[in-house]
mmCIF file of C-alpha atoms in Angstrom:
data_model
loop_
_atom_site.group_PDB
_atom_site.id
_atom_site.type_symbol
_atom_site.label_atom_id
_atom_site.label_comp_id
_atom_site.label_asym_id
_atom_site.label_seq_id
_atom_site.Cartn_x
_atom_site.Cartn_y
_atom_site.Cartn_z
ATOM 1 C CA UNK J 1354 34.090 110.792 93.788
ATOM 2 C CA UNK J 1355 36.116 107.582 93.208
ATOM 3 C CA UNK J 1356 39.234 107.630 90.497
ATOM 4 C CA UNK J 1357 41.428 104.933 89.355
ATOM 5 C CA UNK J 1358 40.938 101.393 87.609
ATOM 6 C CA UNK J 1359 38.166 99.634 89.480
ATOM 7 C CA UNK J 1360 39.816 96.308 89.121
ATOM 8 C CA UNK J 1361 42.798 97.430 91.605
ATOM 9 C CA UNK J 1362 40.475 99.539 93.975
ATOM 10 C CA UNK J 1363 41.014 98.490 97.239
ATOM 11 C CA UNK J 1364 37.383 97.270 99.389
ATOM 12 C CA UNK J 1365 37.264 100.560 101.317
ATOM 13 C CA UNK J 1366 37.613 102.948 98.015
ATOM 14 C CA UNK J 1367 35.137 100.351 96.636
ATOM 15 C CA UNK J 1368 32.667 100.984 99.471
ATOM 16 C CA UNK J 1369 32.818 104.663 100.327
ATOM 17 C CA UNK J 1370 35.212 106.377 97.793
ATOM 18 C CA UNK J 1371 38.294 107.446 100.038
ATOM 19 C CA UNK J 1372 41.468 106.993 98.774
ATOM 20 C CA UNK J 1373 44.413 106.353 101.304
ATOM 21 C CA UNK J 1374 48.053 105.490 100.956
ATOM 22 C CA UNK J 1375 47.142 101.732 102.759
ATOM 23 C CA UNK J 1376 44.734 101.769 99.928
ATOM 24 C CA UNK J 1377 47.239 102.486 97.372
ATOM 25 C CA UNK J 1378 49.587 99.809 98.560
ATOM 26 C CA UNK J 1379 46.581 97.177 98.402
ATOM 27 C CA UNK J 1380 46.430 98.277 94.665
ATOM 28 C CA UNK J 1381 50.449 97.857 94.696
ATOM 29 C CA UNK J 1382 49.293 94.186 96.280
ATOM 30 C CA UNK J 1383 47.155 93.786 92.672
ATOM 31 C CA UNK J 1384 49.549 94.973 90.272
ATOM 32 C CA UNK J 1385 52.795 92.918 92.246
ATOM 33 C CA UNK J 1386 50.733 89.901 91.814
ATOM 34 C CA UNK J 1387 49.665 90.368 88.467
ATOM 35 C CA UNK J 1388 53.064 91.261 87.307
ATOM 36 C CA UNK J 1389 54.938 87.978 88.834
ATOM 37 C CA UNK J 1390 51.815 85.989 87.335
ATOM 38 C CA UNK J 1391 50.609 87.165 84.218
ATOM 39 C CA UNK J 1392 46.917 86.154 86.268
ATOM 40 C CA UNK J 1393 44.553 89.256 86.366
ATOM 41 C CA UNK J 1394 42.310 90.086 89.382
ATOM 42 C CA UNK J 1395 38.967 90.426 86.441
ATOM 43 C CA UNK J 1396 38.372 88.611 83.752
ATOM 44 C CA UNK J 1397 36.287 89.603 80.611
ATOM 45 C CA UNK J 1398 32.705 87.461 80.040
ATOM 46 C CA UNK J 1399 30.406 87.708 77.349
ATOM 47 C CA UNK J 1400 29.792 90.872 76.015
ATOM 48 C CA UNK J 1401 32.156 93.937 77.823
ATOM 49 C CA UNK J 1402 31.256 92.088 81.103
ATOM 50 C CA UNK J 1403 33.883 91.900 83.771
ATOM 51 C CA UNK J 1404 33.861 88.863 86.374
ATOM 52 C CA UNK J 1405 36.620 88.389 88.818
ATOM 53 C CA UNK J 1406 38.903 85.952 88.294
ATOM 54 C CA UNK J 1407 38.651 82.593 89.794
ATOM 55 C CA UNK J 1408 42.575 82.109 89.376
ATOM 56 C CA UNK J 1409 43.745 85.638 90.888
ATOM 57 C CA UNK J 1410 45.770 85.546 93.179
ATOM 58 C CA UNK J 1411 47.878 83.165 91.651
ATOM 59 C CA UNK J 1412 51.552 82.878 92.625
ATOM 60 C CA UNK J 1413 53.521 81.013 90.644
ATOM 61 C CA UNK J 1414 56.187 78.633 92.452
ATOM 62 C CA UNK J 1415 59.275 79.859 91.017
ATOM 63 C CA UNK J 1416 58.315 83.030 92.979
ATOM 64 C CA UNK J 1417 60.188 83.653 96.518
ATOM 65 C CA UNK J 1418 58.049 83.476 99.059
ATOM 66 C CA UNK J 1419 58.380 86.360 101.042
ATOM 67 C CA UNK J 1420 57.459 88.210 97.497
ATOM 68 C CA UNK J 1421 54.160 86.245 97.725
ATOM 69 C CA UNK J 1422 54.170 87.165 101.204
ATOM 70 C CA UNK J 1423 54.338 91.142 100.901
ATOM 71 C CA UNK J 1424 51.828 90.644 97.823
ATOM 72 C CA UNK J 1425 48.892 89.197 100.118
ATOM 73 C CA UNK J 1426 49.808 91.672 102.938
ATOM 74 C CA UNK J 1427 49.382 94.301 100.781
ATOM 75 C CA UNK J 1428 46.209 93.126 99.833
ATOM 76 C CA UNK J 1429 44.963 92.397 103.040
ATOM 77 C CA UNK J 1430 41.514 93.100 103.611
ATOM 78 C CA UNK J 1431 41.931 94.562 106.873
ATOM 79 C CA UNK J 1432 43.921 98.225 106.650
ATOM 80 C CA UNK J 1433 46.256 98.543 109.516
ATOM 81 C CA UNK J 1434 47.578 94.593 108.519
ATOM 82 C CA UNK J 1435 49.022 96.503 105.426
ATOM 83 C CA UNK J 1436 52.608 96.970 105.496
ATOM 84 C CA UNK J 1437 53.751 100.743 104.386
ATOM 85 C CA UNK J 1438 55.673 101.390 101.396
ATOM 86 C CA UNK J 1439 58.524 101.855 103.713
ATOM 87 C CA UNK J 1440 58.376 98.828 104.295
ATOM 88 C CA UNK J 1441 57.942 97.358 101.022
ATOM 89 C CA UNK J 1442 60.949 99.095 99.618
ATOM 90 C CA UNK J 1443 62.654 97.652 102.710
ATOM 91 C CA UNK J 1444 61.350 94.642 101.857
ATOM 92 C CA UNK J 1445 62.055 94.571 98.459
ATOM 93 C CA UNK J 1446 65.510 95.771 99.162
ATOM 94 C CA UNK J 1447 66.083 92.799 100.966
ATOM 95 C CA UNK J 1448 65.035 90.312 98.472
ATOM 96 C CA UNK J 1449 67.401 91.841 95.734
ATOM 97 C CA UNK J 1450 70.216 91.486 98.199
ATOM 98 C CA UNK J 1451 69.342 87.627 98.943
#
């Protein structure tokens, strides 16, 4: 049985249904990018017809670059090239700091 929004679904939860923390961080990949962008991963088309978006990911360039950089790691296709959200926090922690 697959839960959560489809349009942050990771490709493995998209393909077989199983739900993982690294597929939780890809969705944290999504949402990061889509906050710091405003740029959606879907799009809506005619009707109530979802298409994804040509212009996702889009990083904008007043964002720091190793924020880009943890955003497309965590939304790297392949599961073990996903950081954990230890790291993220660590990484985040560090880009606060400066």
């Amino acid at each position: 049985m697959r839960h959560g929004t489809p349009f942050y679904c990771s490709p493995e939860v998209s393909i077989d249904g199983r739900a993982t923390k690294a597929s939780d961080v890809f969705s944290y990949g999504i949402v990061l990018s889509e906050l710091c962008s405003g740029i959606p991963p879907f799009q809506k088309v005619k009707g109530s017809d979802y298409e994804a978006n040509p212009s996702f990911p889009y990083f904008p360039s007043y964002m720091p670059s190793s924020l880009k950089d943890l955003a497309l790691r965590c939304m790297d296709s392949n599961t073990s090239a996903r950081p954990t959200f230890k790291e993220i926090v660590s990484i985040l922690q560090s880009i606060i700091q400066g």
